[in-house]
XYZ file of N, CA and C in Angstrom:
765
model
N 0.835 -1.193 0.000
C 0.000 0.000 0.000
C 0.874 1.250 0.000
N 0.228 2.120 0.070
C 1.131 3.741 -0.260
C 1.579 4.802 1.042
N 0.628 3.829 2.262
C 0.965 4.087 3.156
C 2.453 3.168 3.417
N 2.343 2.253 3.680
C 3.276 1.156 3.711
C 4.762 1.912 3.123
N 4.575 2.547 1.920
C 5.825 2.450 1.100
C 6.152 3.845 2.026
N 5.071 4.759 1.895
C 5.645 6.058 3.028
C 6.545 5.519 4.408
N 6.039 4.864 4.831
C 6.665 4.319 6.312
C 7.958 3.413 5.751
N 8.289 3.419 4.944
C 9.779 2.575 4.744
C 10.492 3.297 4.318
N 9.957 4.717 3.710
C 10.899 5.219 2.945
C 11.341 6.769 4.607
N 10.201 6.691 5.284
C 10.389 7.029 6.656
C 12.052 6.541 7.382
N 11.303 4.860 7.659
C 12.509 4.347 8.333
C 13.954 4.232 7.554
N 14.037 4.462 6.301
C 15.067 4.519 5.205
C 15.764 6.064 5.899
N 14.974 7.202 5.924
C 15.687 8.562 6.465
C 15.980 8.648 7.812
N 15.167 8.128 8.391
C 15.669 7.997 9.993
C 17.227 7.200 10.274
N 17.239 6.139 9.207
C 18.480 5.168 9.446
C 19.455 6.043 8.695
N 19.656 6.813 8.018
C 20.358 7.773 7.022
C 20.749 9.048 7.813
N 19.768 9.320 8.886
C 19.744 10.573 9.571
C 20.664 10.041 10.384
N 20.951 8.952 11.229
C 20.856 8.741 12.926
C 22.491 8.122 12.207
N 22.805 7.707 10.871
C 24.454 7.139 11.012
C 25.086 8.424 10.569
N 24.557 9.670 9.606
C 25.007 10.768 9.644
C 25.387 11.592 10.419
N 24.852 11.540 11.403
C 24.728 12.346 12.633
C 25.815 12.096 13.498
N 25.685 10.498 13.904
C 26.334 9.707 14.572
C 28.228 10.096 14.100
N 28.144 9.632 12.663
C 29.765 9.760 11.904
C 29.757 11.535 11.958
N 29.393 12.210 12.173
C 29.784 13.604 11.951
C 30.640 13.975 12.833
N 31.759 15.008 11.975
C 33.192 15.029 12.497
C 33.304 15.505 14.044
N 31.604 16.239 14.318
C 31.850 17.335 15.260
C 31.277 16.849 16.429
N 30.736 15.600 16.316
C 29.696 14.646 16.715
C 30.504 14.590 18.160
N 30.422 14.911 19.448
C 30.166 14.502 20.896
C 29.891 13.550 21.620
N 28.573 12.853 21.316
C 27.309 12.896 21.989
C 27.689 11.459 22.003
N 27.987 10.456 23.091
C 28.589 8.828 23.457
C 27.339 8.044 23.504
N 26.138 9.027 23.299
C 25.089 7.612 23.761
C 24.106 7.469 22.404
N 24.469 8.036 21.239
C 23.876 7.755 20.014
C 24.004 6.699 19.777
N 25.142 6.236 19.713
C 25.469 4.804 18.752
C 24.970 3.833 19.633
N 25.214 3.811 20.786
C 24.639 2.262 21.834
C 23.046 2.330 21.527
N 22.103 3.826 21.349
C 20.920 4.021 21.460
C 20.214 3.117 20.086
N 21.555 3.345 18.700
C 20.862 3.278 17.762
C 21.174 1.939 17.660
N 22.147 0.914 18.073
C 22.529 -0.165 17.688
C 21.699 -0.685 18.832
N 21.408 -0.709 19.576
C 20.149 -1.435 20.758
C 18.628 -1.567 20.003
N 18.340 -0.167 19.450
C 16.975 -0.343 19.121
C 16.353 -0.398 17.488
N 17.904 -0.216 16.755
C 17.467 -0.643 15.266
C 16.403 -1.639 14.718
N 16.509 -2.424 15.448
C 15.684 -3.611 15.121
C 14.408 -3.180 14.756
N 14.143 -2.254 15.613
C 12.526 -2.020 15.901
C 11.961 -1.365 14.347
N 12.707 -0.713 13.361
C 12.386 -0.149 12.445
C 13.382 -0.417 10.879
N 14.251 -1.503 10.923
C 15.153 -1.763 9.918
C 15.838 -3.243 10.351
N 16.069 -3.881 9.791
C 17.181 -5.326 9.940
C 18.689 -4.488 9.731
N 19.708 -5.728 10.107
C 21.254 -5.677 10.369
C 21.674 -5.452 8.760
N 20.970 -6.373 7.669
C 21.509 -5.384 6.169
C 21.619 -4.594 6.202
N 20.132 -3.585 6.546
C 20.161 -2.642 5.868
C 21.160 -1.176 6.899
N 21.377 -2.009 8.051
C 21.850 -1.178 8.918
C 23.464 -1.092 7.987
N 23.993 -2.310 8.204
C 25.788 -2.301 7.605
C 25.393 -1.240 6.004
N 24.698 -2.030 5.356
C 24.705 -1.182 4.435
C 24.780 0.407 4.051
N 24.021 1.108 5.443
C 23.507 2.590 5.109
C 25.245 2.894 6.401
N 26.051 1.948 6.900
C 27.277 2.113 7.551
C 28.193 2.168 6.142
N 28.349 1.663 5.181
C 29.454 1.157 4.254
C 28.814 2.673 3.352
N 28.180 2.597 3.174
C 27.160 4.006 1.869
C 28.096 5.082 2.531
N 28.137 5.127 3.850
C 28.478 6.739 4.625
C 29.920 6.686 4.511
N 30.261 5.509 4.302
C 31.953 5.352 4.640
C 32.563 5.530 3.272
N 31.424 5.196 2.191
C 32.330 5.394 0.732
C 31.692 7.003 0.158
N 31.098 7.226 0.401
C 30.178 8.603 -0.048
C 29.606 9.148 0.707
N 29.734 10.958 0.272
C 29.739 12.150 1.011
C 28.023 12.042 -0.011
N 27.129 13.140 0.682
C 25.629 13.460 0.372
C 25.835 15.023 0.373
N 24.758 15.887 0.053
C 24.746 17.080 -0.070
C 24.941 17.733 1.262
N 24.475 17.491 1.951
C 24.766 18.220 3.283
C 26.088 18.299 3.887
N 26.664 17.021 3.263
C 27.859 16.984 4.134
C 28.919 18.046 3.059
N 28.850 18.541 1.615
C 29.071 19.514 1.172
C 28.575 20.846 1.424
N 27.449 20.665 1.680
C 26.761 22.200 2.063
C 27.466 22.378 3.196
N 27.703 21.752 4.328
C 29.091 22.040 5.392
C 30.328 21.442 5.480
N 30.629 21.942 4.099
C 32.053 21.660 3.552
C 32.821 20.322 4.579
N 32.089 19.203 5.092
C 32.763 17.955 5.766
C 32.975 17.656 4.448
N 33.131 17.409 3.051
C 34.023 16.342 2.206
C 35.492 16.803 2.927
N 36.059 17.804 3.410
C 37.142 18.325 3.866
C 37.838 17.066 5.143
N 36.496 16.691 5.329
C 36.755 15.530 6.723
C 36.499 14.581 7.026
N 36.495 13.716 5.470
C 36.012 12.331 4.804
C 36.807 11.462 6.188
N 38.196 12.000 5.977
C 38.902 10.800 6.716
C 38.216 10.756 8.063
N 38.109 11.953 8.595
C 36.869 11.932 10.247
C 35.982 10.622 10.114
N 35.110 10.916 9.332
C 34.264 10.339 8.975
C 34.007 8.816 9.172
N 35.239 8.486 8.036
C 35.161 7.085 7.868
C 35.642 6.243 9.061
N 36.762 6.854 9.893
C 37.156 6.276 11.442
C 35.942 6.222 12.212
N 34.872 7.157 12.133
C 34.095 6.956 12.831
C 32.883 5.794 12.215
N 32.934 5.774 11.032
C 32.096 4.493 10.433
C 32.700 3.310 11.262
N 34.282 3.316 11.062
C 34.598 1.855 11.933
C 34.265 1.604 12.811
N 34.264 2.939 13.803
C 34.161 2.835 14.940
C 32.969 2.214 15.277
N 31.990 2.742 14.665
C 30.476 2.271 15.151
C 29.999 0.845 14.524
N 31.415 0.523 13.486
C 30.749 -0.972 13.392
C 31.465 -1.867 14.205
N 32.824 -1.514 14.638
C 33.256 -2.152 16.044
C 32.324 -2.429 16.922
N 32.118 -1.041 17.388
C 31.408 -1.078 18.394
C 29.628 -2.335 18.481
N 29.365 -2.221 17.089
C 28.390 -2.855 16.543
C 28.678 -5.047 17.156
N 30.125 -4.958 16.347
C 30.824 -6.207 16.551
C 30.570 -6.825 17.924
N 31.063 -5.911 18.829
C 31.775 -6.034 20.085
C 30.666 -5.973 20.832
N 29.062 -5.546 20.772
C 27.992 -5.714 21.748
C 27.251 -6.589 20.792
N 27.221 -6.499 20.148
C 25.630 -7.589 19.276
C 26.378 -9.086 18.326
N 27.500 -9.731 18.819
C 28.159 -9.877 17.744
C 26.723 -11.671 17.753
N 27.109 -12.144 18.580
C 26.400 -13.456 18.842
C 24.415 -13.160 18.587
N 24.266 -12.270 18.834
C 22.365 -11.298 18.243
C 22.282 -11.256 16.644
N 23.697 -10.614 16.109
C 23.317 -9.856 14.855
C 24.382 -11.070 13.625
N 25.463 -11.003 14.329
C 26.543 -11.994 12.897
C 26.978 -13.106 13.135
N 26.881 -13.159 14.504
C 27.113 -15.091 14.439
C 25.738 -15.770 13.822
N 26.480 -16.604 12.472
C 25.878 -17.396 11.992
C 24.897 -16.789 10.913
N 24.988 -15.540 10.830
C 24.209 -14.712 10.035
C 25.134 -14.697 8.580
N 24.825 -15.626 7.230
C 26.003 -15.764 6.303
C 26.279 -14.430 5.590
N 24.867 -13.987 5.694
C 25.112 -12.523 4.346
C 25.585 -11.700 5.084
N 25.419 -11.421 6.289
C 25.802 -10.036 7.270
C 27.974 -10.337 6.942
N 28.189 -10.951 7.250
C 29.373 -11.744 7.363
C 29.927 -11.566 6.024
N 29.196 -12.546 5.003
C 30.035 -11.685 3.580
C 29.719 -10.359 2.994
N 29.049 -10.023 3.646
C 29.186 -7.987 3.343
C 30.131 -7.586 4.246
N 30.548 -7.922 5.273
C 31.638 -7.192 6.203
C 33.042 -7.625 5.414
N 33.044 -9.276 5.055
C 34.094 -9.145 3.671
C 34.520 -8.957 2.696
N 33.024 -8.499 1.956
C 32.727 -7.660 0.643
C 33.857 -6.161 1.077
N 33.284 -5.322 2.341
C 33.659 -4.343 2.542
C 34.894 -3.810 2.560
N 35.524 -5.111 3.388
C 36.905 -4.699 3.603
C 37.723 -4.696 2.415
N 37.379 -5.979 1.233
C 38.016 -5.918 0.167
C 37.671 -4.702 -0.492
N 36.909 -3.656 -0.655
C 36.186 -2.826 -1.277
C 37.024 -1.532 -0.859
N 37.562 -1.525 0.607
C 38.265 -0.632 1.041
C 39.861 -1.219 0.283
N 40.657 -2.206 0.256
C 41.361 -2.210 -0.472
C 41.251 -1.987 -1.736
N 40.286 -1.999 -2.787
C 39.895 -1.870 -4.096
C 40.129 -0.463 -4.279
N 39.334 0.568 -3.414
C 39.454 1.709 -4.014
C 40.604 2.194 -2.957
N 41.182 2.131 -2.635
C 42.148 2.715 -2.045
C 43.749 2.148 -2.499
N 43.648 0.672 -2.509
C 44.986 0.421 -3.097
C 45.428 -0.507 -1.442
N 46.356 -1.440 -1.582
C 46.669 -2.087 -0.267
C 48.296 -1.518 0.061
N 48.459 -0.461 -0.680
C 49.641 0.376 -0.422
C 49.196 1.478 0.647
N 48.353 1.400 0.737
C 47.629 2.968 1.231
C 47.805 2.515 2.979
N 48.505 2.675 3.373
C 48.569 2.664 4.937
C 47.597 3.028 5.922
N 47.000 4.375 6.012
C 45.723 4.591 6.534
C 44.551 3.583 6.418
N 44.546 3.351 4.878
C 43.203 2.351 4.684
C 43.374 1.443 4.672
N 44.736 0.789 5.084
C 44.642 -0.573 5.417
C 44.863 -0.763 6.863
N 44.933 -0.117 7.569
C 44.744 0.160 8.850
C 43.386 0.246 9.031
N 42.638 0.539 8.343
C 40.809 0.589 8.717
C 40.190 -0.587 8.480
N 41.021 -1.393 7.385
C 40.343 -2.633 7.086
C 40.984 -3.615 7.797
N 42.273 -3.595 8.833
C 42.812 -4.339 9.491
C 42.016 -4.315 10.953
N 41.602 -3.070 11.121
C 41.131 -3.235 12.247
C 39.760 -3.769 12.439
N 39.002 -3.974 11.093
C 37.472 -4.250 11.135
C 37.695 -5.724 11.233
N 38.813 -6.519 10.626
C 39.281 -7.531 10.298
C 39.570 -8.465 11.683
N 40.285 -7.473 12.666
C 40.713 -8.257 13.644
C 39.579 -8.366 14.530
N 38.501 -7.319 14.574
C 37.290 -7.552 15.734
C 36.894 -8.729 15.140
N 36.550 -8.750 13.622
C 35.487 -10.288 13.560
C 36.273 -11.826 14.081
N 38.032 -11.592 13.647
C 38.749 -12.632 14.142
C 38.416 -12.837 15.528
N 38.667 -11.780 16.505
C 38.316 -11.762 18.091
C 36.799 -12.157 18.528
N 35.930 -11.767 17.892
C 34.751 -11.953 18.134
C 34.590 -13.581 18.132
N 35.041 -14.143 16.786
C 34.946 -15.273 16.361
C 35.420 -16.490 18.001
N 36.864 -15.994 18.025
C 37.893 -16.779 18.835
C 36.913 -16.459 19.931
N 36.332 -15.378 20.457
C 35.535 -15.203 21.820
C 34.206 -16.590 21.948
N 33.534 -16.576 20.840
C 32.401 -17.433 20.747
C 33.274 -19.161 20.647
N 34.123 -19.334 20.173
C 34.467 -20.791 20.481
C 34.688 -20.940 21.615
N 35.849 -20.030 22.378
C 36.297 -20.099 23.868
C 34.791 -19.976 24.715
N 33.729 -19.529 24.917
C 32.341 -18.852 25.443
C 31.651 -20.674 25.157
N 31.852 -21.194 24.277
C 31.020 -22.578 23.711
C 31.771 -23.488 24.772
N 32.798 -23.191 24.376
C 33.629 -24.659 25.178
C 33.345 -24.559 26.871
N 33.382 -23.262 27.245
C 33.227 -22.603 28.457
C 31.982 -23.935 29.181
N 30.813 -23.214 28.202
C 29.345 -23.382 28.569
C 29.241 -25.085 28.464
N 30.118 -25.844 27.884
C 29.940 -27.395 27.902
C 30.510 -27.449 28.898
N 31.415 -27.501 29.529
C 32.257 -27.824 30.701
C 31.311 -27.694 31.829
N 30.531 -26.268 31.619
C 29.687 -26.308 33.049
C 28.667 -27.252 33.203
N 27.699 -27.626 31.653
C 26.599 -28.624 31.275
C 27.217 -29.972 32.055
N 28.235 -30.108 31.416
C 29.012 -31.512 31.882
C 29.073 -31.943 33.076
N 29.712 -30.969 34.078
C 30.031 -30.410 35.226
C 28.690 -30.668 36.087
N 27.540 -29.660 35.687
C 26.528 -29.752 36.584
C 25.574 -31.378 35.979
N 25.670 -31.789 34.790
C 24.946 -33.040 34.545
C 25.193 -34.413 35.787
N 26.933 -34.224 36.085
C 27.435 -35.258 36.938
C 27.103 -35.160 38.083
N 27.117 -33.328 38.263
C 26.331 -33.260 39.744
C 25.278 -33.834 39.928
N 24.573 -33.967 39.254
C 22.697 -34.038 39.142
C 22.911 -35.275 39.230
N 23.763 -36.139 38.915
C 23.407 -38.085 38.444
C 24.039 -38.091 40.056
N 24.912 -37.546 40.996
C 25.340 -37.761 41.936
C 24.482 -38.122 43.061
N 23.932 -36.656 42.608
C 22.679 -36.446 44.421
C 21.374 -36.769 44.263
N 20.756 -37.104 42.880
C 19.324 -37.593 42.484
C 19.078 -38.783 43.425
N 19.253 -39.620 43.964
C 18.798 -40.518 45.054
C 19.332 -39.856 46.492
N 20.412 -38.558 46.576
C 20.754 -37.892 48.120
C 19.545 -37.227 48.224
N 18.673 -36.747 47.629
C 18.139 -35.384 47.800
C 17.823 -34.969 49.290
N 17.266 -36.049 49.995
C 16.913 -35.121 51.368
C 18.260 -35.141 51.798
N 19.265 -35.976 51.657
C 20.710 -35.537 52.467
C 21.512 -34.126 52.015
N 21.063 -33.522 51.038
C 22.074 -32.185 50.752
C 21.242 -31.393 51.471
N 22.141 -30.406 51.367
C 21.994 -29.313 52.921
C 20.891 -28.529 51.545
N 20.012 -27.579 52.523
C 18.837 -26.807 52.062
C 19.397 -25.393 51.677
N 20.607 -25.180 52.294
C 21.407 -23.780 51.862
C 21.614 -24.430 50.224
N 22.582 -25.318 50.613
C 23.462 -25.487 49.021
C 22.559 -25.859 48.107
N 21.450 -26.387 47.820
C 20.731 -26.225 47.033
C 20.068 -24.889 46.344
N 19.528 -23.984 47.317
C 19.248 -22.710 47.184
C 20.888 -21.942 46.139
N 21.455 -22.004 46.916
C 22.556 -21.080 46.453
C 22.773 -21.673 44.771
N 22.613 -23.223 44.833
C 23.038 -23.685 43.450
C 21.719 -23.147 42.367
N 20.723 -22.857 42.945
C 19.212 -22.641 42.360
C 19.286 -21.105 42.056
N 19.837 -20.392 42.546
C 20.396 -19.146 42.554
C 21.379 -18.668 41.349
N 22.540 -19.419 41.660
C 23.315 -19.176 40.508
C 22.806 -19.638 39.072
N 22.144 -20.768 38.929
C 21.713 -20.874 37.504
C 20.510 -19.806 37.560
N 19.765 -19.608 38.067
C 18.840 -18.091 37.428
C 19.948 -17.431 37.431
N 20.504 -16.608 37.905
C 21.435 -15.821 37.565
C 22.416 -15.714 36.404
N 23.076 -16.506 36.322
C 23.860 -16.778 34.806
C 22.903 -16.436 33.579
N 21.600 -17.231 33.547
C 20.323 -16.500 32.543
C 20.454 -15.390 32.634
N 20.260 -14.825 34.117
C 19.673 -13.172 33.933
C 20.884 -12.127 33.917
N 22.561 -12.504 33.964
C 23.001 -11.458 33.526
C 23.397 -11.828 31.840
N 23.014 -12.690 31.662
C 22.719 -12.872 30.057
C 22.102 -12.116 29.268
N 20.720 -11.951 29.807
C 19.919 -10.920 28.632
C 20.688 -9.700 28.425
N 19.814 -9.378 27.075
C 20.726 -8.347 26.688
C 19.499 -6.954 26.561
N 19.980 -5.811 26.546
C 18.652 -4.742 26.682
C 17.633 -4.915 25.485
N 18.507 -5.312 24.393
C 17.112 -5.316 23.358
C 15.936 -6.540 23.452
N 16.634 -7.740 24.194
C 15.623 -8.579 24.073
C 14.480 -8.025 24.606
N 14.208 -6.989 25.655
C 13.398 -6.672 26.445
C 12.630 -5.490 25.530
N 12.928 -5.463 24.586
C 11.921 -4.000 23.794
C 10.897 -5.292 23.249
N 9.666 -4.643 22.613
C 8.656 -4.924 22.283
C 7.231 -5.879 22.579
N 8.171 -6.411 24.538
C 7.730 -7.627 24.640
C 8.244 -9.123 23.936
N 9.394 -9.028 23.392
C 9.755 -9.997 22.000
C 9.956 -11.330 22.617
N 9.471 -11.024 23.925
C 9.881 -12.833 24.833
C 7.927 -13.327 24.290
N 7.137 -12.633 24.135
C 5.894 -13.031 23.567
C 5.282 -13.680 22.164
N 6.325 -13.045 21.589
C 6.536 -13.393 19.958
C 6.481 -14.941 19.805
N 5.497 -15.627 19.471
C 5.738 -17.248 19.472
C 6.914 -17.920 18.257
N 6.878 -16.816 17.914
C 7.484 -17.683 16.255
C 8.912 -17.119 16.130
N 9.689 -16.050 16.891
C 10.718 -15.495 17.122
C 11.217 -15.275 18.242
N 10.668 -15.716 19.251
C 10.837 -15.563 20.386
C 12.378 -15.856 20.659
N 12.159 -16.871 20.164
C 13.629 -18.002 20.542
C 14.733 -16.957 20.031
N 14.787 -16.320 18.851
C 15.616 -15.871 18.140
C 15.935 -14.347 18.729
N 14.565 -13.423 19.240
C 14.801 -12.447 19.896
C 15.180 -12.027 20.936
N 14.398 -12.898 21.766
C 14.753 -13.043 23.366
C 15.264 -14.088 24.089
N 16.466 -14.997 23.375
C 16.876 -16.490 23.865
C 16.997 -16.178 25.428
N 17.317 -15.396 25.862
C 17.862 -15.369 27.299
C 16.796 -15.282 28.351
N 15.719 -14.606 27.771
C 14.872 -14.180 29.148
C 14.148 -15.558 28.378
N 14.135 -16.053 27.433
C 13.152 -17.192 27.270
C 13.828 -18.126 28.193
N 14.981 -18.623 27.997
C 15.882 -19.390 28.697
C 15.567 -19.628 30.352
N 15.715 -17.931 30.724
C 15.380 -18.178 32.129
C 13.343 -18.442 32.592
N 12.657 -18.350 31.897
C 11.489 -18.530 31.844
C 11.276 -19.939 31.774
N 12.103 -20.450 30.864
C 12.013 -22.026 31.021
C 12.058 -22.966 32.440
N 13.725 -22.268 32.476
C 14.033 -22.652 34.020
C 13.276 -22.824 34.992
N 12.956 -21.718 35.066
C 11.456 -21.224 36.496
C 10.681 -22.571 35.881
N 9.775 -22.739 34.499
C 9.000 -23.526 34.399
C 9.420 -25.058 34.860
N 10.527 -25.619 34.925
C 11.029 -26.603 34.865
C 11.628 -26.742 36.391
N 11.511 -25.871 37.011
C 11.782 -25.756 38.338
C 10.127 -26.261 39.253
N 9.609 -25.467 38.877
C 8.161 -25.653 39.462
C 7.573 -27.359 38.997
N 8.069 -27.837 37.946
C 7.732 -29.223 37.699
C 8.367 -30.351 38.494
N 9.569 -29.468 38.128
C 10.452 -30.870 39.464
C 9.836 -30.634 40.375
N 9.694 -29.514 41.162
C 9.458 -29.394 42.575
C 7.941 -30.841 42.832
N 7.101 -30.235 41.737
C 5.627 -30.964 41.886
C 6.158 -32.474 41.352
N 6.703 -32.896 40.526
C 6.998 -34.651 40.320
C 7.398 -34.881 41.542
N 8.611 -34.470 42.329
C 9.342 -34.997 42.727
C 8.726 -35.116 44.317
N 7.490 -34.492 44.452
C 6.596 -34.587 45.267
C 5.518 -35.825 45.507
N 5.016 -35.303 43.906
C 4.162 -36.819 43.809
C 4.473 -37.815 43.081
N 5.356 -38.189 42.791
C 6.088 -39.515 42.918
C 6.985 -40.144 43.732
N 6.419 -39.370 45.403
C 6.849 -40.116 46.549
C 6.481 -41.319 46.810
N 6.644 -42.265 47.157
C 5.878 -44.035 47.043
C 5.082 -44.257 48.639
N 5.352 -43.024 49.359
C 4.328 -43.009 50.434
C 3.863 -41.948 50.744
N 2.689 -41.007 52.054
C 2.636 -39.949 52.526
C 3.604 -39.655 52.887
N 4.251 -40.601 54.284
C 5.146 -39.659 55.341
C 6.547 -39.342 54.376
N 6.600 -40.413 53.177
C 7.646 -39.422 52.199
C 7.459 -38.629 51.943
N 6.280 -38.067 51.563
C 5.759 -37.233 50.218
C 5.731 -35.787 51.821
N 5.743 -35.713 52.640
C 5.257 -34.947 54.346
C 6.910 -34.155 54.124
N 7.780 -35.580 54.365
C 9.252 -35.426 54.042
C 9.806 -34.113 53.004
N 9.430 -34.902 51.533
C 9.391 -33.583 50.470
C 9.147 -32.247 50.986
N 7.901 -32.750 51.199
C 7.149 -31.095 51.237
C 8.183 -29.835 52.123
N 7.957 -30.536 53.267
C 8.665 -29.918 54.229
C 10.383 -29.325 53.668
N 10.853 -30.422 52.624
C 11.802 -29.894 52.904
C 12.491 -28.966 51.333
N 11.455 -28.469 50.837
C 11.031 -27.600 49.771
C 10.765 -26.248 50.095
N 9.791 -26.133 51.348
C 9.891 -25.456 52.058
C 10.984 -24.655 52.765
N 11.678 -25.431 53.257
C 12.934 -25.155 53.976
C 14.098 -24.308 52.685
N 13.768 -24.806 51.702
C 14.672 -24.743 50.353
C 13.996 -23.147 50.354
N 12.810 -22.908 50.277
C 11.861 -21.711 49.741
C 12.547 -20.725 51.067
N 12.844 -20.912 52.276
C 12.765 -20.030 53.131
C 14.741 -19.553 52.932
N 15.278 -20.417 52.615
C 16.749 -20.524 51.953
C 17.068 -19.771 50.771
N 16.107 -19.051 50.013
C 15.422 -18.474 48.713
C 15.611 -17.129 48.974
N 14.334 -17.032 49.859
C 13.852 -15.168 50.330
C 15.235 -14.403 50.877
């Protein structure tokens, strides 16, 4: 519809406005770029974001002649890196892990900066070295972060096969505290954007928008089930008296 095409060609100037602004030589202001790379989502995808980043980094627009910045291209383009570093380095596992096209446009780019510049050009290969080494780091961060997260799976699986017939013998603290730290690990996980739009509601993206607060939502759910199996599949009352009580004790170990 014609409304429709108005509202894209909307969010097309807003995304044009907010990396202009952002790369401008004279530009201050530290909380643009976290503002705009947190809440892009809400009005454009990660293409079209790198894209309207790479547009600003190879070409000047009228305004930026009408205030004679072609004078301060090179400003400019450091600050394009900057904000796709910065891009790298908070959203990298949200926006480019595993994302194939996002990934070969960031290598489209860099070759593109050697193309028109020449790989003699010292400055500009310094811009494409440095875009180069965040994705290497990013990369090496997410294998080391994987291997991390099996060790603990592993770790706590053996725990679990250990004490599944101790249960009333472990102490009611150390359970709590262990019940504690896994919500926790979830919850300094999320990240601020999962929390815009409600996107933990989304049935069909959920997973993809909000893995973390879904994650810990699970937990809770899967917490409240054990608690109730492991209740009534006591094989007597004064067991099942046993449980209760000492769930309780776990709950007051909690508050």
């Amino acid at each position: 519809s014609v409304q429709h095409q108005i509202d894209q060609v909307k969010k097309a100037l807003l995304l044009q406005q907010s990396i202009w602004t952002i790369t401008h030589p004279k530009n201050i202001d530290k909380t643009s770029s976290p503002v705009l790379l947190l809440t892009y989502p809400t009005f454009t995808d990660s293409q079209e974001l790198l894209d309207a980043i790479v547009t600003r980094f190879f070409n000047l627009n009228r305004d930026d002649y009408a205030q004679r910045l072609h004078e301060c291209q090179w400003d400019i383009q450091v600050k394009c890196v900057s904000l796709l570093q910065q891009w790298m380095r908070w959203y990298w596992n949200t926006d480019f892990n595993y994302n194939t096209n996002l990934l070969e446009m960031l290598d489209e780019f860099i070759m593109r900066i050697y193309t028109r510049y020449g790989p003699d050009n010292d400055k500009y290969a310094k811009l494409a070295d440095m875009v180069q080494k965040t994705i290497t780091f990013q990369q090496t961060q997410d294998i080391e972060k994987t291997s991390q997260r099996l060790i603990k799976t592993q770790t706590f699986i053996a725990m679990v096969e250990e004490m599944k017939h101790e249960f009333q013998a472990v102490e009611n603290r150390l359970i709590a505290e262990q019940m504690t730290l896994i919500d926790f690990e979830h919850f300094q996980n999320i990240k601020p954007r999962e929390c815009l739009n409600k996107n933990w509601l989304k049935e069909e993206r959920k997973l993809e928008l909000a893995p973390n607060i879904c994650r810990m939502i699970d937990t809770i759910n899967r917490t409240f089930k054990w608690t109730q199996v492991t209740i009534l599949l006591a094989p007597d009352i004064a067991k099942r008296g046993r449980l209760i009580k000492k769930f309780l004790k776990i709950c007051r170990e909690l508050i």
